[in-house]
GROMACS .gro file of N, CA and C in nm:
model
  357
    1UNK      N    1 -11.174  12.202  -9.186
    1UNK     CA    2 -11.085  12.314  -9.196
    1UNK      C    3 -11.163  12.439  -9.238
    2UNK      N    4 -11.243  12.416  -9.320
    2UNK     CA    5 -11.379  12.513  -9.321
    2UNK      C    6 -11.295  12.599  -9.456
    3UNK      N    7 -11.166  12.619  -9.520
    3UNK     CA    8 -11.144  12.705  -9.626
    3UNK      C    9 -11.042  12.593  -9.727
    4UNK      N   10 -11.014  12.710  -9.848
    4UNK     CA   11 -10.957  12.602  -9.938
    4UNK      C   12 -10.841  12.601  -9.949
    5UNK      N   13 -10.743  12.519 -10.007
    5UNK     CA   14 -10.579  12.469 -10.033
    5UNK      C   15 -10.611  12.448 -10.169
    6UNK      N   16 -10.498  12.496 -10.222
    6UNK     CA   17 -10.485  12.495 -10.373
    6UNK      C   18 -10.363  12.440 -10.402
    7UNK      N   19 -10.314  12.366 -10.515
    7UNK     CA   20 -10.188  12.314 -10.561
    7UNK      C   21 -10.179  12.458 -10.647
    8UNK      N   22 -10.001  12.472 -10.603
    8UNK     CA   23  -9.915  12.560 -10.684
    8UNK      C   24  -9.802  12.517 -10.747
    9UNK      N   25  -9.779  12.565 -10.849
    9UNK     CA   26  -9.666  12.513 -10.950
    9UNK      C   27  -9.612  12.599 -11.013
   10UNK      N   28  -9.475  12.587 -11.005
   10UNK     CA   29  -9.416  12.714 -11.117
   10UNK      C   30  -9.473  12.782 -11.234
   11UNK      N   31  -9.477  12.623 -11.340
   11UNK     CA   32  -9.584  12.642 -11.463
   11UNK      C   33  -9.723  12.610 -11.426
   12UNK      N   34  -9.804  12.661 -11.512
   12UNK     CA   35  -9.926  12.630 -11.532
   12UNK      C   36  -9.944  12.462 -11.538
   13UNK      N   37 -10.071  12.435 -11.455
   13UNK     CA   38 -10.093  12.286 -11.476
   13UNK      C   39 -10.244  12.220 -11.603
   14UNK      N   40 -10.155  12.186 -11.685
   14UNK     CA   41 -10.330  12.132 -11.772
   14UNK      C   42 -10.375  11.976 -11.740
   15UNK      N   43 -10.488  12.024 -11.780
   15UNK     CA   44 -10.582  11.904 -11.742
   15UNK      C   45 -10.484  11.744 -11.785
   16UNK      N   46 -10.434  11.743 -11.868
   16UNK     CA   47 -10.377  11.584 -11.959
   16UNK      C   48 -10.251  11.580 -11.879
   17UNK      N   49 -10.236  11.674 -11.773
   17UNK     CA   50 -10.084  11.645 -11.716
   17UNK      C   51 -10.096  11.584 -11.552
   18UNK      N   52 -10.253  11.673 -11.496
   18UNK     CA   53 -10.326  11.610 -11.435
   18UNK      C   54 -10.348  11.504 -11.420
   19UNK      N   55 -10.432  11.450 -11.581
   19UNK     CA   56 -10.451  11.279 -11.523
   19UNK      C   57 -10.364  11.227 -11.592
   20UNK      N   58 -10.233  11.230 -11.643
   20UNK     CA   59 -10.124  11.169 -11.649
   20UNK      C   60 -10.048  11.146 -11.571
   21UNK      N   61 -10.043  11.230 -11.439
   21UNK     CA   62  -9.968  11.238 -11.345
   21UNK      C   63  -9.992  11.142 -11.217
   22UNK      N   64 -10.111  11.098 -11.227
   22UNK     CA   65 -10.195  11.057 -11.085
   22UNK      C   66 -10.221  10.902 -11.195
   23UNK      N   67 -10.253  10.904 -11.273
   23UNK     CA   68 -10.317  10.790 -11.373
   23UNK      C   69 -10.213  10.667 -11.295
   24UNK      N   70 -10.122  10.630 -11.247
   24UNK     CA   71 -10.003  10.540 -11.222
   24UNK      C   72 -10.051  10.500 -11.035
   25UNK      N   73 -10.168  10.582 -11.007
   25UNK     CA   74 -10.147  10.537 -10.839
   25UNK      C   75 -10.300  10.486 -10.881
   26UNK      N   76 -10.319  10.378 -10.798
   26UNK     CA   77 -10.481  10.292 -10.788
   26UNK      C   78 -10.540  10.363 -10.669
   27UNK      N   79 -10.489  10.406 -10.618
   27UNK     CA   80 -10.592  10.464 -10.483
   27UNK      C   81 -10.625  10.631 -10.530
   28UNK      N   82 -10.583  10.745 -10.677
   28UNK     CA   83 -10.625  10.843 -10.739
   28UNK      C   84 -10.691  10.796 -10.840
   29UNK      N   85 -10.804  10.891 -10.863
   29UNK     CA   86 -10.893  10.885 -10.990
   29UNK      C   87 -10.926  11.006 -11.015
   30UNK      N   88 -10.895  11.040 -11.162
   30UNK     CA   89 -10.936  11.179 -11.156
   30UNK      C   90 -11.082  11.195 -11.286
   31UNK      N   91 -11.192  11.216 -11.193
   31UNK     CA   92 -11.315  11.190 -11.319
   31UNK      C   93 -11.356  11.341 -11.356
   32UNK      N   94 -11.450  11.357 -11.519
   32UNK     CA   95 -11.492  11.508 -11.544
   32UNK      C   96 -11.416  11.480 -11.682
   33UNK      N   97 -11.387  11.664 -11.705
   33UNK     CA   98 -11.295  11.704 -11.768
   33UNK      C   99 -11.250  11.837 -11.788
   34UNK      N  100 -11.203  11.861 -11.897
   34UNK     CA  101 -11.082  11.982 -11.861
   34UNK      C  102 -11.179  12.090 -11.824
   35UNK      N  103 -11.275  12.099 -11.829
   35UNK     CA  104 -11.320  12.233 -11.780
   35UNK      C  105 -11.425  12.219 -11.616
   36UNK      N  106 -11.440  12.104 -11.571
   36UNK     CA  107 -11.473  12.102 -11.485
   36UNK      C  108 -11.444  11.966 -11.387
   37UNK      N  109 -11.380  11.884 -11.336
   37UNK     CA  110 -11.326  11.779 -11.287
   37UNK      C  111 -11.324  11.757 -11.130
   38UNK      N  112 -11.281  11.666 -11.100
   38UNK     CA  113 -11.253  11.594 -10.923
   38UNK      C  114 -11.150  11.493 -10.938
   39UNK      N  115 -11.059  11.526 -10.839
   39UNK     CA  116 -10.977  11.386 -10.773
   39UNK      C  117 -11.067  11.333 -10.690
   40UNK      N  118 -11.068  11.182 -10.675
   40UNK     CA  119 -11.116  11.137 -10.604
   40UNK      C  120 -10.989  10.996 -10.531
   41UNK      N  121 -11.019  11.028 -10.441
   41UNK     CA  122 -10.923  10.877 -10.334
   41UNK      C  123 -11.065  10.805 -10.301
   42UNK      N  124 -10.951  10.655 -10.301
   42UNK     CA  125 -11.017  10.587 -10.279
   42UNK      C  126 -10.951  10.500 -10.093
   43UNK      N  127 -11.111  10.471 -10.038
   43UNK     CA  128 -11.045  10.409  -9.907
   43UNK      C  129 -11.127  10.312  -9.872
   44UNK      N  130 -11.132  10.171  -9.887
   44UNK     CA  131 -11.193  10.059  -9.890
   44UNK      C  132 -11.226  10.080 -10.048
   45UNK      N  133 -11.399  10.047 -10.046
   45UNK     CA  134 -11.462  10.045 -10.139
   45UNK      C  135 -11.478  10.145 -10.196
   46UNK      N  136 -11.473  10.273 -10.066
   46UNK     CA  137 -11.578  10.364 -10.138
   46UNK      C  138 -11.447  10.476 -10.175
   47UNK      N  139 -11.496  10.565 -10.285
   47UNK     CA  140 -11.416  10.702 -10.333
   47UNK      C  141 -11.506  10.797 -10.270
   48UNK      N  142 -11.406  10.918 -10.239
   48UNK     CA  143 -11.415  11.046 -10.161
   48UNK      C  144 -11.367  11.128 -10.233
   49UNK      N  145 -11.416  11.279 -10.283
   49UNK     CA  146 -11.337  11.411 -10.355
   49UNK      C  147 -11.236  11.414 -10.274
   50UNK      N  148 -11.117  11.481 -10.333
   50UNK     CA  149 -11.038  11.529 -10.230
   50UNK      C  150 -10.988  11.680 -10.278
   51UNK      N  151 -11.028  11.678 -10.378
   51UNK     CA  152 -10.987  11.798 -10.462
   51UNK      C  153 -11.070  11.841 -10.582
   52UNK      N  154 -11.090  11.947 -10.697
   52UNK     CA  155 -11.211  11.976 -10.789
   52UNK      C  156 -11.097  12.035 -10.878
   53UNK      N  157 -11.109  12.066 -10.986
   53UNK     CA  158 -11.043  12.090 -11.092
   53UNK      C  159 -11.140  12.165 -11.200
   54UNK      N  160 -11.099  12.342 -11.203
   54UNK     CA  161 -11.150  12.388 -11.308
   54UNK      C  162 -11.105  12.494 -11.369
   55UNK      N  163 -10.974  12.414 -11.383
   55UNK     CA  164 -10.913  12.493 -11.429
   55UNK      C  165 -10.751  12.533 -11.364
   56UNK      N  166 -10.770  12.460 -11.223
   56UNK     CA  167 -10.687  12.524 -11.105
   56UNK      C  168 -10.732  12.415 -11.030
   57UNK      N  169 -10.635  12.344 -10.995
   57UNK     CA  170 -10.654  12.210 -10.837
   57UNK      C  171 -10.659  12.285 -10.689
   58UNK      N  172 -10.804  12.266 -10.638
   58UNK     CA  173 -10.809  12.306 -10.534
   58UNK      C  174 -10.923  12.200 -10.453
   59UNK      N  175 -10.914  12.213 -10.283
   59UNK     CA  176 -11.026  12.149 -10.220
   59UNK      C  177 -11.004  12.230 -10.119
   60UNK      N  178 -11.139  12.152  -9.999
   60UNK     CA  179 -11.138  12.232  -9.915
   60UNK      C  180 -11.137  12.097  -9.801
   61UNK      N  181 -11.014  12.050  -9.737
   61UNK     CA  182 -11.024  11.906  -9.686
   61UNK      C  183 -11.132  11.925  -9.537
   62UNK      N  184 -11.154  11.810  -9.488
   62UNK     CA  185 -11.296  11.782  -9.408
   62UNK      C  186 -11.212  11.598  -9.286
   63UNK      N  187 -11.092  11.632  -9.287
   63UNK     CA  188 -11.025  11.552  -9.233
   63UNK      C  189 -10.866  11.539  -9.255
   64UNK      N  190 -10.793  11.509  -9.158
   64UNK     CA  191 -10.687  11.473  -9.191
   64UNK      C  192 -10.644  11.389  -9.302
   65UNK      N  193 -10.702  11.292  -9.354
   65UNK     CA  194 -10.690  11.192  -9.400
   65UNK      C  195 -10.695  11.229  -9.586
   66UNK      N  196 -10.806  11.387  -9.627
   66UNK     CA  197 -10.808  11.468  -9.694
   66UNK      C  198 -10.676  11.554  -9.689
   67UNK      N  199 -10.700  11.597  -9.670
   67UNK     CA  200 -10.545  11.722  -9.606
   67UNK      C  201 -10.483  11.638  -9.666
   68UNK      N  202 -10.392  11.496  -9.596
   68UNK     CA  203 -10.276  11.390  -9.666
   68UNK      C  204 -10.299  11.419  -9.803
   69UNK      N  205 -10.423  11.373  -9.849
   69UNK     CA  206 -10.434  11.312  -9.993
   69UNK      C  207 -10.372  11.475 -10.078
   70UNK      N  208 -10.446  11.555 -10.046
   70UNK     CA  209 -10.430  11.693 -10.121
   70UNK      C  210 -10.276  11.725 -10.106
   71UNK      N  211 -10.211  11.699 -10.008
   71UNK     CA  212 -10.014  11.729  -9.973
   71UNK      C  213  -9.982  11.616 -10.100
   72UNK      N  214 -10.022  11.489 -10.101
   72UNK     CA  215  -9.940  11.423 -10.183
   72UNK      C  216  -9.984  11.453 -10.313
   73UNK      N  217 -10.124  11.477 -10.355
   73UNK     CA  218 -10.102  11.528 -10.477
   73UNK      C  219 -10.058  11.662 -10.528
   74UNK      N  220 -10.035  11.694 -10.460
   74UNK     CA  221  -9.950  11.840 -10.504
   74UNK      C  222  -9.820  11.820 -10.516
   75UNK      N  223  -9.760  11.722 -10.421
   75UNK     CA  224  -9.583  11.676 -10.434
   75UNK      C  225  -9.610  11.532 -10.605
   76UNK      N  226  -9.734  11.501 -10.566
   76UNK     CA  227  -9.689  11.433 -10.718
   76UNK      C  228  -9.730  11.483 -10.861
   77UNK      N  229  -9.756  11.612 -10.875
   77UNK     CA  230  -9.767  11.700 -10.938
   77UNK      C  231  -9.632  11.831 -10.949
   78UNK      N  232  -9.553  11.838 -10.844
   78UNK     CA  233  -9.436  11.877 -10.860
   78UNK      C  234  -9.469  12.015 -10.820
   79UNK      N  235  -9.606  12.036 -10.735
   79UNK     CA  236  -9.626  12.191 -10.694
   79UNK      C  237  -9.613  12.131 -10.515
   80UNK      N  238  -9.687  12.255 -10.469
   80UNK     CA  239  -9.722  12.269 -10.307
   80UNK      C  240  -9.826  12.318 -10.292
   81UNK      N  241  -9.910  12.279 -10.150
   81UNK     CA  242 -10.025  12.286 -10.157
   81UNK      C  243 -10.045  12.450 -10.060
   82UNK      N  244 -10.133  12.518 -10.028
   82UNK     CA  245 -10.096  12.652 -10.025
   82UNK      C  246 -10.236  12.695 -10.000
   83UNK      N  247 -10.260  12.751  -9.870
   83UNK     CA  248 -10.374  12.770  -9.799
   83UNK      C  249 -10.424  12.954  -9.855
   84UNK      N  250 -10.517  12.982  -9.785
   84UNK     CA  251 -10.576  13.083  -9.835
   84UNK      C  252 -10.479  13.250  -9.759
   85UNK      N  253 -10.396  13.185  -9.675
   85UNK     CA  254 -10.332  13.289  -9.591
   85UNK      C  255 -10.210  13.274  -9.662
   86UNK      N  256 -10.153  13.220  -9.738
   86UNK     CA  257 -10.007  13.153  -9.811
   86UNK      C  258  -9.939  13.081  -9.720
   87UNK      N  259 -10.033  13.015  -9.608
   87UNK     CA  260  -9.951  12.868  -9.566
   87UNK      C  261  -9.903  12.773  -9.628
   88UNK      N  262  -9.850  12.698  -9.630
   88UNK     CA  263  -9.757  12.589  -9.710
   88UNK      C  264  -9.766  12.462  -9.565
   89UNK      N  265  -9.846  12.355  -9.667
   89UNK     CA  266  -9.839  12.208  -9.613
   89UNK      C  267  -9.757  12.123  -9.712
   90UNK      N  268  -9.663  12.017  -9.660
   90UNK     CA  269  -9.588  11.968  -9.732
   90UNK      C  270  -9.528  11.825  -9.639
   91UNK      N  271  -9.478  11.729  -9.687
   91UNK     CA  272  -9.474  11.607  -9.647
   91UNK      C  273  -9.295  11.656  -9.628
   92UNK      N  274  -9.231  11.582  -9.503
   92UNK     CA  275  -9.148  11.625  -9.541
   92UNK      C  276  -9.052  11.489  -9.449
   93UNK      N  277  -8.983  11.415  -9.461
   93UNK     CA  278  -8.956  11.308  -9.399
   93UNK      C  279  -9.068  11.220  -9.386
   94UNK      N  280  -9.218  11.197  -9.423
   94UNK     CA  281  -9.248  11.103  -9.437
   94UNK      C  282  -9.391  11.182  -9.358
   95UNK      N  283  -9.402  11.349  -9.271
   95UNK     CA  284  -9.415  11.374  -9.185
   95UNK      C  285  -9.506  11.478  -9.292
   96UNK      N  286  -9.663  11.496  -9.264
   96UNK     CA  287  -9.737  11.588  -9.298
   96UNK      C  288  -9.739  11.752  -9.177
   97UNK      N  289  -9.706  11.812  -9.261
   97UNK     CA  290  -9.681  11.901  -9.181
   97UNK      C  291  -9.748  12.097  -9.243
   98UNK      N  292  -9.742  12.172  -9.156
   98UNK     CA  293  -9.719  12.318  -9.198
   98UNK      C  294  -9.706  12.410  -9.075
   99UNK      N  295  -9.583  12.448  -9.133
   99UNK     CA  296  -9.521  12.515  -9.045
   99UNK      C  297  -9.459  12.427  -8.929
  100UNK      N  298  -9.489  12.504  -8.826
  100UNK     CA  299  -9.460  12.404  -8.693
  100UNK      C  300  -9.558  12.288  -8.643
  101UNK      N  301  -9.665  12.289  -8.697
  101UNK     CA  302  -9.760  12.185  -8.671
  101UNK      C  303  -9.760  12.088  -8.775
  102UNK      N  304  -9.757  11.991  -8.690
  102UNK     CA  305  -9.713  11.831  -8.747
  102UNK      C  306  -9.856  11.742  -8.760
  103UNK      N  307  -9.899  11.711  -8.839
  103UNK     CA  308 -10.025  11.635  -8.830
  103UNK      C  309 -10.003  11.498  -8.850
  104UNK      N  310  -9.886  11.433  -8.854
  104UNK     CA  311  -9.896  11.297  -8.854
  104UNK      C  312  -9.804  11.215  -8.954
  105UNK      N  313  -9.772  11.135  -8.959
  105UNK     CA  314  -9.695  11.057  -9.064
  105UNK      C  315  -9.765  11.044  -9.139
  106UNK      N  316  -9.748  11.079  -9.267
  106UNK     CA  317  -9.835  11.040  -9.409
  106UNK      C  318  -9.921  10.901  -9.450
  107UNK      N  319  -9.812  10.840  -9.404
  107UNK     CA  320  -9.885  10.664  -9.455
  107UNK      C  321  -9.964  10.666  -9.325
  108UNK      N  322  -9.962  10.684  -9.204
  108UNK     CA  323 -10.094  10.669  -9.085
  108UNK      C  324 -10.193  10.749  -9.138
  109UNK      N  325 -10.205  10.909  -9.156
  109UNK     CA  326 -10.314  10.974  -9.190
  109UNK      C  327 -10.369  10.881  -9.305
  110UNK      N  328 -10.319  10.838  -9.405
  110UNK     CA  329 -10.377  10.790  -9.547
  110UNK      C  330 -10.428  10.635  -9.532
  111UNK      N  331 -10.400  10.553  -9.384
  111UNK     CA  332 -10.444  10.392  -9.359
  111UNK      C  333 -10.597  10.477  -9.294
  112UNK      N  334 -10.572  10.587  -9.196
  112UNK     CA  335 -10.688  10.607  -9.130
  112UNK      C  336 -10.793  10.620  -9.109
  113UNK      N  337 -10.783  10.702  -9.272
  113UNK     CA  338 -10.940  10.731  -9.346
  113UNK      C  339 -10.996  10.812  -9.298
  114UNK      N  340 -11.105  10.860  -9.376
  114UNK     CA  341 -11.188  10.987  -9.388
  114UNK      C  342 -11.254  11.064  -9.268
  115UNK      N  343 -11.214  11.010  -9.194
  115UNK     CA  344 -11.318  11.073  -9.076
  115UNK      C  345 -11.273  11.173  -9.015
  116UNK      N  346 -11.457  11.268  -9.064
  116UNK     CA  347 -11.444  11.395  -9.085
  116UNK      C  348 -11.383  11.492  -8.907
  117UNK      N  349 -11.330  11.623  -8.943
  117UNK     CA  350 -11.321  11.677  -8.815
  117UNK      C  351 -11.378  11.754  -8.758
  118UNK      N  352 -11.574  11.745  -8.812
  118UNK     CA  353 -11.675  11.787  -8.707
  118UNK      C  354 -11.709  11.687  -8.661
  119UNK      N  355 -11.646  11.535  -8.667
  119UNK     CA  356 -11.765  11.444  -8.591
  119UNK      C  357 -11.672  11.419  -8.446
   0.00000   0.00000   0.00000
């Protein structure tokens, strides 16, 4: 995608609400700390960033399968995820989406895995 998506939230988000929030799913890990951090998903064995934390949850996804992960943690954080133009991606029937473009059912992008969209 080549730019970044940021989680937005009414209130401010702190770090202990962060990994309280994600701490309950086995496939999020959020390592670091409050002043400098990463989500990481996991897909098989291996973990992938999907997001950086410093202060402010943001990434810059490198696949669909990224993109998913960053929509759901922003809906399980209780914000929206929110591109550099003020696009809005959001899951919405089950359906990853922004705007009029539909990228896929959530649980397919997230079985599919990482693979990136320069290869």
């Amino acid at each position: 995608m080549g730019y970044e998506l940021r989680v937005e939230r009414e209130s401010a988000l702190a770090y202990a609400e962060l990994v309280r929030a994600l701490s309950g799913h086995s496939d999020l890990e959020v390592r670091g700390s409050a002043e400098a951090g990463e989500v990481v998903a996991r897909h098989g064995d291996d973990g992938h960033r999907v997001a950086e934390w410093t202060g402010r949850l943001f990434g810059s996804p490198e696949s669909d399968w990224h993109l998913a992960h960053l929509a759901r943690v922003a809906e399980l954080l209780g914000g929206r995820l929110v591109g550099e133009d003020g696009e809005v991606y959001g899951v919405r029937d089950g359906i990853l989406e922004q705007g009029d473009v539909e990228f896929g059912k959530l649980e397919d992008l997230l079985y599919a895995g990482p693979t990136s969209w320069s290869q």
